Short mmCIF file of C-alpha atoms in Angstrom, two decimals:
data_model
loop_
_atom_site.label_atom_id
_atom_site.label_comp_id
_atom_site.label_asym_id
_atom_site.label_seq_id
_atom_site.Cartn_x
_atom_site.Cartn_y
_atom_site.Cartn_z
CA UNK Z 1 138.38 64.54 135.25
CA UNK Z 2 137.07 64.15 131.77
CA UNK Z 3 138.83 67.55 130.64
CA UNK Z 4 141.99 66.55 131.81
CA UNK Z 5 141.89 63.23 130.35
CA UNK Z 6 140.60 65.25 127.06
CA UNK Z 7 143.08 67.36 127.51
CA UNK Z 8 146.04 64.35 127.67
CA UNK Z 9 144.60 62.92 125.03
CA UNK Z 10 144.70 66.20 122.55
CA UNK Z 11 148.56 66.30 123.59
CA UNK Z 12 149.23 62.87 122.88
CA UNK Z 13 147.87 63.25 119.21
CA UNK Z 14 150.25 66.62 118.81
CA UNK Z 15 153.17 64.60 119.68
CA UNK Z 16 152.25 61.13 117.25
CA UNK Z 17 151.59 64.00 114.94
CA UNK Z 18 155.31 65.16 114.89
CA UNK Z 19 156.47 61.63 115.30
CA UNK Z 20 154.10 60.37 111.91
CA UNK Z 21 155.44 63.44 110.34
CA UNK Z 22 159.02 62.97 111.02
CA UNK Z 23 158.68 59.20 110.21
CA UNK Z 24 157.07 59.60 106.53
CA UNK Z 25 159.95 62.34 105.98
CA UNK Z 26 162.44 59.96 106.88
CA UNK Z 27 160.98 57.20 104.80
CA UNK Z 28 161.06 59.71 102.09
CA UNK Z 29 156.85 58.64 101.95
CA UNK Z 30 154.58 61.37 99.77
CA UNK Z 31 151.14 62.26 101.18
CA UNK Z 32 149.49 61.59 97.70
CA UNK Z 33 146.25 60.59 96.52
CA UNK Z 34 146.93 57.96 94.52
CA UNK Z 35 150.16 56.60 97.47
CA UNK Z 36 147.19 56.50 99.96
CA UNK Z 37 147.49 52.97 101.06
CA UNK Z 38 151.42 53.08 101.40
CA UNK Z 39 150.73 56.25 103.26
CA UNK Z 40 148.35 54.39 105.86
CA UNK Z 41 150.18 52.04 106.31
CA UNK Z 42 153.31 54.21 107.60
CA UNK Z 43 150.88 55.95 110.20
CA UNK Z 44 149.97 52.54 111.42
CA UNK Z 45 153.16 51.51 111.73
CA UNK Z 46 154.76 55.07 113.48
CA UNK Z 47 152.04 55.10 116.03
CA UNK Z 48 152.24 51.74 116.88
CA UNK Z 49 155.77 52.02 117.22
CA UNK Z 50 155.66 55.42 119.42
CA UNK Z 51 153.31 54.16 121.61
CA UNK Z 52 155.81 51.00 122.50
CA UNK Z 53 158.81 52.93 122.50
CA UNK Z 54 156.38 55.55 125.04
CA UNK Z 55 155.24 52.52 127.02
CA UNK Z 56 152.01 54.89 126.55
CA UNK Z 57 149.03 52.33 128.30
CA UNK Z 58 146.24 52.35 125.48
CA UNK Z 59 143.27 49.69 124.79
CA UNK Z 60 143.11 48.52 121.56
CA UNK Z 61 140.15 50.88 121.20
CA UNK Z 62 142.30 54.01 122.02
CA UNK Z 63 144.90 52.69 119.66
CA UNK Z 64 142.60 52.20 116.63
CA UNK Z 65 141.01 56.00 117.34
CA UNK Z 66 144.64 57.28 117.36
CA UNK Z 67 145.65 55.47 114.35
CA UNK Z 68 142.32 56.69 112.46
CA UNK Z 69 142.59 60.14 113.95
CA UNK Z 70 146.22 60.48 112.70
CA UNK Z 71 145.34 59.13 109.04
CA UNK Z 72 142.79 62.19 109.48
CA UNK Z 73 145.44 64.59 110.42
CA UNK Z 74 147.98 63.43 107.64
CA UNK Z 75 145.50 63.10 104.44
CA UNK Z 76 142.42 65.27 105.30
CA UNK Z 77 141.01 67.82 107.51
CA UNK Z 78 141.86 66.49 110.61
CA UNK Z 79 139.08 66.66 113.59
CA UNK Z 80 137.17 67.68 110.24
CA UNK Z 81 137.21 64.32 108.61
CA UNK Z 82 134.48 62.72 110.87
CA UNK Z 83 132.27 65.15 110.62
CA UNK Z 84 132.48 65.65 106.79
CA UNK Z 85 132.03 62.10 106.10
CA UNK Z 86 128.33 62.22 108.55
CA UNK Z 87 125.90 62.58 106.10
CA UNK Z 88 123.57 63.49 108.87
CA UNK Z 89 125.43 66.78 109.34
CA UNK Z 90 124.38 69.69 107.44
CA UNK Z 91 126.68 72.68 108.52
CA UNK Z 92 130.03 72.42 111.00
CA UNK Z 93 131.06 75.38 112.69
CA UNK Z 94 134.19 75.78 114.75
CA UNK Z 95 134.72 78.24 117.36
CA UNK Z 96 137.82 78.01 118.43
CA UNK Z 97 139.79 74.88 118.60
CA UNK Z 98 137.54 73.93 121.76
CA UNK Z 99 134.29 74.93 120.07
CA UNK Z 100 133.00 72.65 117.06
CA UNK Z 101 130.02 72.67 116.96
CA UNK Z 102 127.37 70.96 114.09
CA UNK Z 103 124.01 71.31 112.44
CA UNK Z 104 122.32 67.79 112.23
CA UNK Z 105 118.32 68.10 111.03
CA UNK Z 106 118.13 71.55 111.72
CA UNK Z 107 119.29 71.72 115.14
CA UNK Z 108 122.89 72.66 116.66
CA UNK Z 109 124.29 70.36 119.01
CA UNK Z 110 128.01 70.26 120.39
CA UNK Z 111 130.58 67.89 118.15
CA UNK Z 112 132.72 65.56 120.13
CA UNK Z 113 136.02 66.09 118.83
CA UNK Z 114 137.82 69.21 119.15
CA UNK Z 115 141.41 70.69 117.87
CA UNK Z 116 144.64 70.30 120.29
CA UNK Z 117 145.62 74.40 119.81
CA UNK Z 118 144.61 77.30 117.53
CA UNK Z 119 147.56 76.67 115.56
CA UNK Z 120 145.88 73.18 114.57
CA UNK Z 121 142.84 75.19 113.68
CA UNK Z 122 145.04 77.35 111.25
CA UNK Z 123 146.88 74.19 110.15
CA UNK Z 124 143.67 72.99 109.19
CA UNK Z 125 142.51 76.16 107.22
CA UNK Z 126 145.55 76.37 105.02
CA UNK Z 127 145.39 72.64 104.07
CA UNK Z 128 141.86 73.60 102.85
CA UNK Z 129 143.82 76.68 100.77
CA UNK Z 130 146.73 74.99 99.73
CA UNK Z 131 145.47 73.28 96.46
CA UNK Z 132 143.20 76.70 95.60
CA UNK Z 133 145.90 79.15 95.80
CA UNK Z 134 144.45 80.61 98.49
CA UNK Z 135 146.23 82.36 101.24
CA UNK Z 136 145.29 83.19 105.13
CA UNK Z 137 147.57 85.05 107.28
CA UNK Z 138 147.32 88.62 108.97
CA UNK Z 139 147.26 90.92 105.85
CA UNK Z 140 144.12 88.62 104.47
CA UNK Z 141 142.72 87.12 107.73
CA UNK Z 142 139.20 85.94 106.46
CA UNK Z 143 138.52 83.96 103.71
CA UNK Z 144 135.52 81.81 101.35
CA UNK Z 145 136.87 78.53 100.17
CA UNK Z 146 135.19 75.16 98.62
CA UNK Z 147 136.41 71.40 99.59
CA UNK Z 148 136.77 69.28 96.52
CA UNK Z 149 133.39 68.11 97.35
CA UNK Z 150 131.76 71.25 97.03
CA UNK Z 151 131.08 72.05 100.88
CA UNK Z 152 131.48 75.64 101.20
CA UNK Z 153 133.88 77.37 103.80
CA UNK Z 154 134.91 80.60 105.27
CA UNK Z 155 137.14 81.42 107.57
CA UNK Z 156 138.54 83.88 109.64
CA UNK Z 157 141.27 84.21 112.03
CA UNK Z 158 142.16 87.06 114.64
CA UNK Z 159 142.71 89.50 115.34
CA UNK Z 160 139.55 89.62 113.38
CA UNK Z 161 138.37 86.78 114.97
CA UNK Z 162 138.60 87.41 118.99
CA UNK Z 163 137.78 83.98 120.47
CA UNK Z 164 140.42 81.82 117.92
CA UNK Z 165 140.11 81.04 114.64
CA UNK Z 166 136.44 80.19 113.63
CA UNK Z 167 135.42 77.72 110.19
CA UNK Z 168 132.48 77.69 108.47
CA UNK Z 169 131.45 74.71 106.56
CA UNK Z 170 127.91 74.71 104.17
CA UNK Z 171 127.86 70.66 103.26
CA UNK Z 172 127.28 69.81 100.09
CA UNK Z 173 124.70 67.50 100.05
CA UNK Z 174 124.58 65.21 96.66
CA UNK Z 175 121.82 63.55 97.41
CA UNK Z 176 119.19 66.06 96.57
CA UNK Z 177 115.19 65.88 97.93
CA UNK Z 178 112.87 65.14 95.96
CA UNK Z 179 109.33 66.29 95.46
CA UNK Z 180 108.01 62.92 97.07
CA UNK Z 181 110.39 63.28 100.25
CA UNK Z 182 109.31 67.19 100.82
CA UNK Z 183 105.92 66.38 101.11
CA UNK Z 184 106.46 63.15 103.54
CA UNK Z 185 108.47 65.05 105.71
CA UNK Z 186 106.03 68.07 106.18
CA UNK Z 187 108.10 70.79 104.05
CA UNK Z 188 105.10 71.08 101.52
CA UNK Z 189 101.80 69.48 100.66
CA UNK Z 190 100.80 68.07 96.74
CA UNK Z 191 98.72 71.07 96.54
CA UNK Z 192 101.90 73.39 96.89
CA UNK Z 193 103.41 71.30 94.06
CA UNK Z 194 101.03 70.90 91.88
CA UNK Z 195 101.11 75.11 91.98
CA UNK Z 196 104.66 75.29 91.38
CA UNK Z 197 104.78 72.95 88.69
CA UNK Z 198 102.25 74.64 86.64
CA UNK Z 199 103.79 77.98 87.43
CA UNK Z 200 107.45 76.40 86.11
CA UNK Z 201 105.77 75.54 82.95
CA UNK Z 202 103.94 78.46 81.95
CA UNK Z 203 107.24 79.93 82.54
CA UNK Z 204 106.86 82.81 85.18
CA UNK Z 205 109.19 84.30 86.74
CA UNK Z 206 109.89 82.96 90.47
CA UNK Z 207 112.20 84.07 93.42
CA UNK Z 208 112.94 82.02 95.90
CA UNK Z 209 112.90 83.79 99.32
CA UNK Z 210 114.07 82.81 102.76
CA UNK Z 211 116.27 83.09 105.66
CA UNK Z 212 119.76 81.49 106.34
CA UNK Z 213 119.67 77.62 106.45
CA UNK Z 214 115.60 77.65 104.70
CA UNK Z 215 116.42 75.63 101.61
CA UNK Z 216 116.22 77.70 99.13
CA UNK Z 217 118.54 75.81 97.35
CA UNK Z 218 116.92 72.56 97.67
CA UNK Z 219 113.38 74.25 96.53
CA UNK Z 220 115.61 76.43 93.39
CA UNK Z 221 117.02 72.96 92.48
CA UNK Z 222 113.68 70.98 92.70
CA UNK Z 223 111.62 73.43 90.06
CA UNK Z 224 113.95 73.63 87.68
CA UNK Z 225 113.09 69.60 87.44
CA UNK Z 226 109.93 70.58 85.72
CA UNK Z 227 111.72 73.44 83.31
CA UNK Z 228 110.85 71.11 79.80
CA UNK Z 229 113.60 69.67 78.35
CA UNK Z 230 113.38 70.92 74.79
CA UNK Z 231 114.56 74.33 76.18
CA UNK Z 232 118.49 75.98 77.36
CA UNK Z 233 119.26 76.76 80.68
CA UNK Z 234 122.41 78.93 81.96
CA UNK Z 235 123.11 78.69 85.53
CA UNK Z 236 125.24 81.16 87.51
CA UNK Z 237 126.15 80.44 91.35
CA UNK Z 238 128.89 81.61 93.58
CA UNK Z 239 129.36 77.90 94.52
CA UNK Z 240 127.93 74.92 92.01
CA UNK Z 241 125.05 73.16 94.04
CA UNK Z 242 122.50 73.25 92.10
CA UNK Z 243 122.25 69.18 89.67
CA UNK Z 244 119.59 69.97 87.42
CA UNK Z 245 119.19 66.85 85.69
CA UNK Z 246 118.25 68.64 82.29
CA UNK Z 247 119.76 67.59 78.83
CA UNK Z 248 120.58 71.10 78.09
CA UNK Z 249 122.34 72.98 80.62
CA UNK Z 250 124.96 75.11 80.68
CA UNK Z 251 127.13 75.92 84.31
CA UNK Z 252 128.93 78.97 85.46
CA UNK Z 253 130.39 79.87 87.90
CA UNK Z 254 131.45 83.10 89.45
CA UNK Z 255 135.41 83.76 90.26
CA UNK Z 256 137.18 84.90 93.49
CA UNK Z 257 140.04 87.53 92.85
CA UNK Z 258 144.13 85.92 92.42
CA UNK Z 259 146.13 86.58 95.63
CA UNK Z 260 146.99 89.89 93.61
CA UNK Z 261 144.04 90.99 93.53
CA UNK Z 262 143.49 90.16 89.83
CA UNK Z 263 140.81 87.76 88.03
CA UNK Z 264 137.82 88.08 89.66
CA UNK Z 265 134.54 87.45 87.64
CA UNK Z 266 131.14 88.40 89.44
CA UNK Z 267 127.80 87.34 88.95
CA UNK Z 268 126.48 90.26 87.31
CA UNK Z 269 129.48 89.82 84.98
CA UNK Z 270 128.51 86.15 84.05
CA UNK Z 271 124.58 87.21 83.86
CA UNK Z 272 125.95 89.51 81.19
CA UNK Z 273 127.99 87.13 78.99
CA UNK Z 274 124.63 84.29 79.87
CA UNK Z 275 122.54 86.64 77.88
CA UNK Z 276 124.39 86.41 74.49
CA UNK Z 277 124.52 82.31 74.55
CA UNK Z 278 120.80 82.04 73.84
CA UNK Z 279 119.58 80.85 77.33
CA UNK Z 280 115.88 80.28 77.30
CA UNK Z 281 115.81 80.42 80.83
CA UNK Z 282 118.34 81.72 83.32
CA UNK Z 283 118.82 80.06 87.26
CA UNK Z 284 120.82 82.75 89.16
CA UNK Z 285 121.97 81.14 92.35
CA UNK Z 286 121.23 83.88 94.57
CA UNK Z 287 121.23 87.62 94.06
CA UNK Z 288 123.49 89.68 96.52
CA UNK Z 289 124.38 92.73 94.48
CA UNK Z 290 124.43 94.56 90.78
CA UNK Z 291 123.24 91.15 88.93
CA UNK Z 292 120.10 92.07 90.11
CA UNK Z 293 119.89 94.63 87.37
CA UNK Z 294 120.58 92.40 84.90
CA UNK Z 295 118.28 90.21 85.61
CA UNK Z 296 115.20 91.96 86.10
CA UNK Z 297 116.09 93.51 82.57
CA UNK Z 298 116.42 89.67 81.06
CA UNK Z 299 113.15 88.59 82.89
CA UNK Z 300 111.80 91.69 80.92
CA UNK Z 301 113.66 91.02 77.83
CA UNK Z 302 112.26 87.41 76.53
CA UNK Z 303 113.73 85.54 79.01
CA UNK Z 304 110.71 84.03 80.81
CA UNK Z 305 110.91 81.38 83.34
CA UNK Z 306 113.90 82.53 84.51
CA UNK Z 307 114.76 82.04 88.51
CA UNK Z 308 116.82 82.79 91.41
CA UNK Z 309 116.76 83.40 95.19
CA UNK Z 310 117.22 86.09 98.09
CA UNK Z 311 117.27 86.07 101.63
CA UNK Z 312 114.35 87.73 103.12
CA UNK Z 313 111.72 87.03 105.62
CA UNK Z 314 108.81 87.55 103.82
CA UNK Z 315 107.61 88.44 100.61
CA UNK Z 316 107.15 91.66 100.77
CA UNK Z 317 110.64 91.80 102.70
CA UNK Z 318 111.70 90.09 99.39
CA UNK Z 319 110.73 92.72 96.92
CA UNK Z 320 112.14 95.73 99.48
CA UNK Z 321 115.18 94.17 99.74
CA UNK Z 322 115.41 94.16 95.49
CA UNK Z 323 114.90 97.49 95.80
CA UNK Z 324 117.98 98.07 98.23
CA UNK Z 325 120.32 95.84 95.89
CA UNK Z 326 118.94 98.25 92.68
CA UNK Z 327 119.39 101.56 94.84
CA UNK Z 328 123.37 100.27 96.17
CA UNK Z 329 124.05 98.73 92.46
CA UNK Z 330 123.63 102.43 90.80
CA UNK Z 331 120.25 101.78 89.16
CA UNK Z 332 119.49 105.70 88.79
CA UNK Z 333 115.72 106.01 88.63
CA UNK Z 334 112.67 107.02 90.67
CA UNK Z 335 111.17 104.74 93.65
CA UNK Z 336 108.47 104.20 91.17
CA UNK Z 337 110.05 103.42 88.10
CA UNK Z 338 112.23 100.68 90.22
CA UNK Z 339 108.75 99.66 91.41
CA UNK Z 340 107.65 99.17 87.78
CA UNK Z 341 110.45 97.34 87.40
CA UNK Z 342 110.09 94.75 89.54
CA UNK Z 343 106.61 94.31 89.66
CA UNK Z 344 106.84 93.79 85.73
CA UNK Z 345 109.73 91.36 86.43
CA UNK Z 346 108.63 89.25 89.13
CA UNK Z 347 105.85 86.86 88.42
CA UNK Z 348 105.92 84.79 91.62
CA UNK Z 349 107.76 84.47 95.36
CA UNK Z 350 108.01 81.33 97.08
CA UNK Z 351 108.51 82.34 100.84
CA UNK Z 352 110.14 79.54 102.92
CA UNK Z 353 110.40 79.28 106.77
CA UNK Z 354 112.28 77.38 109.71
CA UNK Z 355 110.03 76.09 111.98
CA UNK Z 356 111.00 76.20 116.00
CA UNK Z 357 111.82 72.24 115.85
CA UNK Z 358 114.46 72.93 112.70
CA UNK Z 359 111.90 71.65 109.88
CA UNK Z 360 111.48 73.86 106.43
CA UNK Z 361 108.30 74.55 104.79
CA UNK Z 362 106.91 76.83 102.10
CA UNK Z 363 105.20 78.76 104.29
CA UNK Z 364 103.18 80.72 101.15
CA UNK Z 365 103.33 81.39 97.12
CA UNK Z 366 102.51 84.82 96.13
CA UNK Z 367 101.42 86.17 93.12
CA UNK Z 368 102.40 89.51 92.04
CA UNK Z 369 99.16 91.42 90.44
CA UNK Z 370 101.07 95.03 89.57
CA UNK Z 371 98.14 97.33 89.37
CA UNK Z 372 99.55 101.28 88.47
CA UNK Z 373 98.39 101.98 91.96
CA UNK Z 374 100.14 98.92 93.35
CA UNK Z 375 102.62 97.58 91.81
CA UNK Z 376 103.26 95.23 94.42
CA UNK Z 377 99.78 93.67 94.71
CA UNK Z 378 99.85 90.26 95.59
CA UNK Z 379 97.25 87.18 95.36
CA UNK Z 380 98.25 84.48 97.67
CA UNK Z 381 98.10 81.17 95.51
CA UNK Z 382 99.33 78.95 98.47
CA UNK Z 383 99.77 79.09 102.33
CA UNK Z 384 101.39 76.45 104.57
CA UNK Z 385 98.97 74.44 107.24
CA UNK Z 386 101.24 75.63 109.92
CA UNK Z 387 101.25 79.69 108.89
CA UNK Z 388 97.18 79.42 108.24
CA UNK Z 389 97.17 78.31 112.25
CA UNK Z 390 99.83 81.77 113.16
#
C-alpha cells in the first residue's frame, strides 16, 4: 500500500513539475539566483492552483511538501536538495532513481526520498553540468563534477551503468574537526597529537594513508595547522577541501579536459610549476599517478615538511603501492634504487582505519628507519588502543 501511494505521489510531482514549468514560461519568470523570491513565489502559486483546478485531496502537510519539493525541483537538485542541506550526511549515493541511499556517521542507511523516473535522475545530473560546461550523454556516459559548494560528484549513466543512472556525492564539509573534537570522539588520543605535532614542526615528511571514507583529509587538513606560519605553502588537490588557516598559502587546483578534449592540467603538472614559486612546504592532496615522482624528488630536494595522502591499508601497503604508481608513471630504475627513493623521501606514515561501528582512528604512526639492508625499516612511534587489543 505504501508503494503505491509512493508511487502516486512521485507521479503527481512529474505532472506539478510540467505545470510549474509551463506556468513560469508563460509568466515569462527566469529561474535566477538573484529572482529567487519572485521565483518561489510562482511555484506556490502554480501548485496551489493545479491542485484546485485537479480537485487533488491533499492536507496542508502534503501541500507544503509539494510546494517545497517543487521549489527543489525548479532551483536545485531536486530529491538532492534535502539531503545536501543535512549536515549530518556525509556521502549520498543514488542507485537508480529508486535507490538513494546516504552515509550519516559512518554508516549507510536508506534515504527517504527517491526520483519519479531515470530520466529525472539524468535531469538532475545535467543541471549539476550545466554551469561547468560539462556534458553527459552516450558518447561520454560517466563523469566527475563539483557543486558550487565543493561536494564532489560522479556520475555515470548506462549502458555503462546497468541498474539506472547512479550519483556519487563526497560532501563538503566546512566545518572542519579539530584536534580537541578527534580526541573526544575516540579518533586519537593527546599522545598521538602531541607526536604529530612535533613531527609537523621538525618538518618530516608525512603520508597520510587509509582506505575510502578514513579521513585522510580531515587528518591532512588538521597537521598542516601546526606547519609555522613564517613559512609558504603550495597546495595541489583534484578538488579544494583542504582550509588551512595559514597566512601564507597558495591554492591549486588540478583541471579536467574541455568537452574537446583540450585543457586539462594534472597534478604532476601543477607539482611541477609549485616547485619554481618557492614553496617551503608542499600539501599534495592525494597521489594517484606520475606526481608521485615529483614529489619524492621535492621531498629530496629541500622541500622538507612537505605532505600528502594515499589509499592503502597499511603502511607497508602504503609504501608498495608508491612503488606501483613509480613503476606505471615510467620511473625507469631498479626495485632498489626506487626503494632508496622512497625510503630517503618518506619520513613518516600515519595509517588510519574504519572501525566496524563507522568511527576513524589513527590506528598507528610509523617511522621509516632506511637501513641499506632495509630500506623500509620502520619504528612504530604510535599505535591506537583499539589495534594494541587486535
Amino acid at each position: 500500500m505504501a508503494g503505491r501511494i509512493d508511487e502516486e505521489y512521485q507521479q503527481l510531482k512529474a505532472s506539478v513539475h510540467q505545470r510549474v514549468v509551463e506556468r513560469l514560461d508563460e509568466d515569462g519568470i527566469e529561474v535566477a539566483r538573484n529572482n529567487k523570491k519572485r521565483v518561489e513565489e510562482a511555484i506556490n502559486r502554480a501548485v496551489q492552483q493545479h491542485i484546485v483546478e485537479r480537485r487533488i485531496p491533499l492536507s496542508n502537510q502534503d501541500v507544503a511538501q509539494l510546494i517545497r519539493d517543487m521549489i527543489d525541483e525548479v532551483t536545485g537538485f531536486g530529491p538532492l536538495e534535502p539531503l545536501l542541506r543535512d549536515n549530518r550526511i556525509n556521502d549520498i549515493l543514488v542507485n537508480g532513481p529508486k535507490n538513494v541511499f546516504i552515509e550519516v556517521a559512518g554508516v549507510l542507511q536508506r534515504a527517504q526520498v527517491r526520483f519519479v523516473d531515470d530520466d529525472h535522475v539524468v535531469r538532475v545530473i545535467r543541471r549539476i553540468l550545466a554551469p561547468l560546461g560539462r556534458r553527459l550523454d552516450e558518447a561520454s556516459p560517466m563523469v566527475d563534477a563539483r557543486l558550487p559548494d565543493g561536494s564532489r560528484v560522479n556520475a555515470i549513466i548506462p549502458p555503462l551503468a546497468l541498474d539506472g543512472s547512479s550519483i556519487s556525492i563526497r560532501k563538503f564539509n566546512k566545518h572542519h574537526l579539530t584536534a580537541e573534537e578527534l580526541i573526544r570522539s575516540g579518533s586519537m588520543t593527546q599522545e598521538c597529537l602531541n607526536t604529530l605535532i612535533t613531527a609537523v614542526q621538525n618538518r618530516r615528511n608525512i603520508l597520510v594513508s587509509g582506505g575510502t571514507g578514513t579521513g585522510k583529509t580531515t587528518i591532512l587538513n588538521l597537521i598542516s595547522h601546526y606547519i609555522p606560519q613564517n613559512e609558504r605553502i603550495l597546495t595541489i588537490e583534484d578538488s579544494a577541501e583542504l582550509m588551512l588557516g595559514h597566512p601564507h598559502v597558495v591554492r591549486l587546483e588540478t583541471r579536467p579536459a574541455n568537452t574537446e578534449g583540450k585543457g586539462k592540467v594534472t597534478a604532476r603538472e601543477l607539482v611541477v610549476n609549485a616547485l619554481r614559486m618557492r614553496p617551503d612546504r608542499i600539501v599534495l592532496g592525494e597521489v594517484r599517478s606520475g606526481e608521485i615522482i615529483e614529489l619524492l624528488q621535492a621531498m629530496n630536494t629541500g622541500h622538507e615538511g612537505s605532505m600528502s595522502t594515499i589509499h592503502a591499508n597499511g603502511s607497508r601497503e602504503a609504501l608498495v603501492r608508491v612503488e606501483t604508481l613509480l613503476a606505471v608513471s615510467g620511473y625507469d630504475a631498479s626495485e632498489k634504487a626506487i626503494a632508496r627513493l622512497i625510503g630517503s623521501a618518506l619520513d613518516m606514515i600515519i595509517q588510519l582505519k574504519r572501525l566496524p561501528d563507522g568511527r576513524r582512528e589513527i590506528s598507528e604512526i610509523v617511522s621509516l628507519q632506511p637501513t641499506e639492508e632495509d630500506p623500509y625499516q620502520m619504528e612504530c612511534l604510535y599505535r591506537s588502543p583499539s589495534s594494541k587489543e587486535s
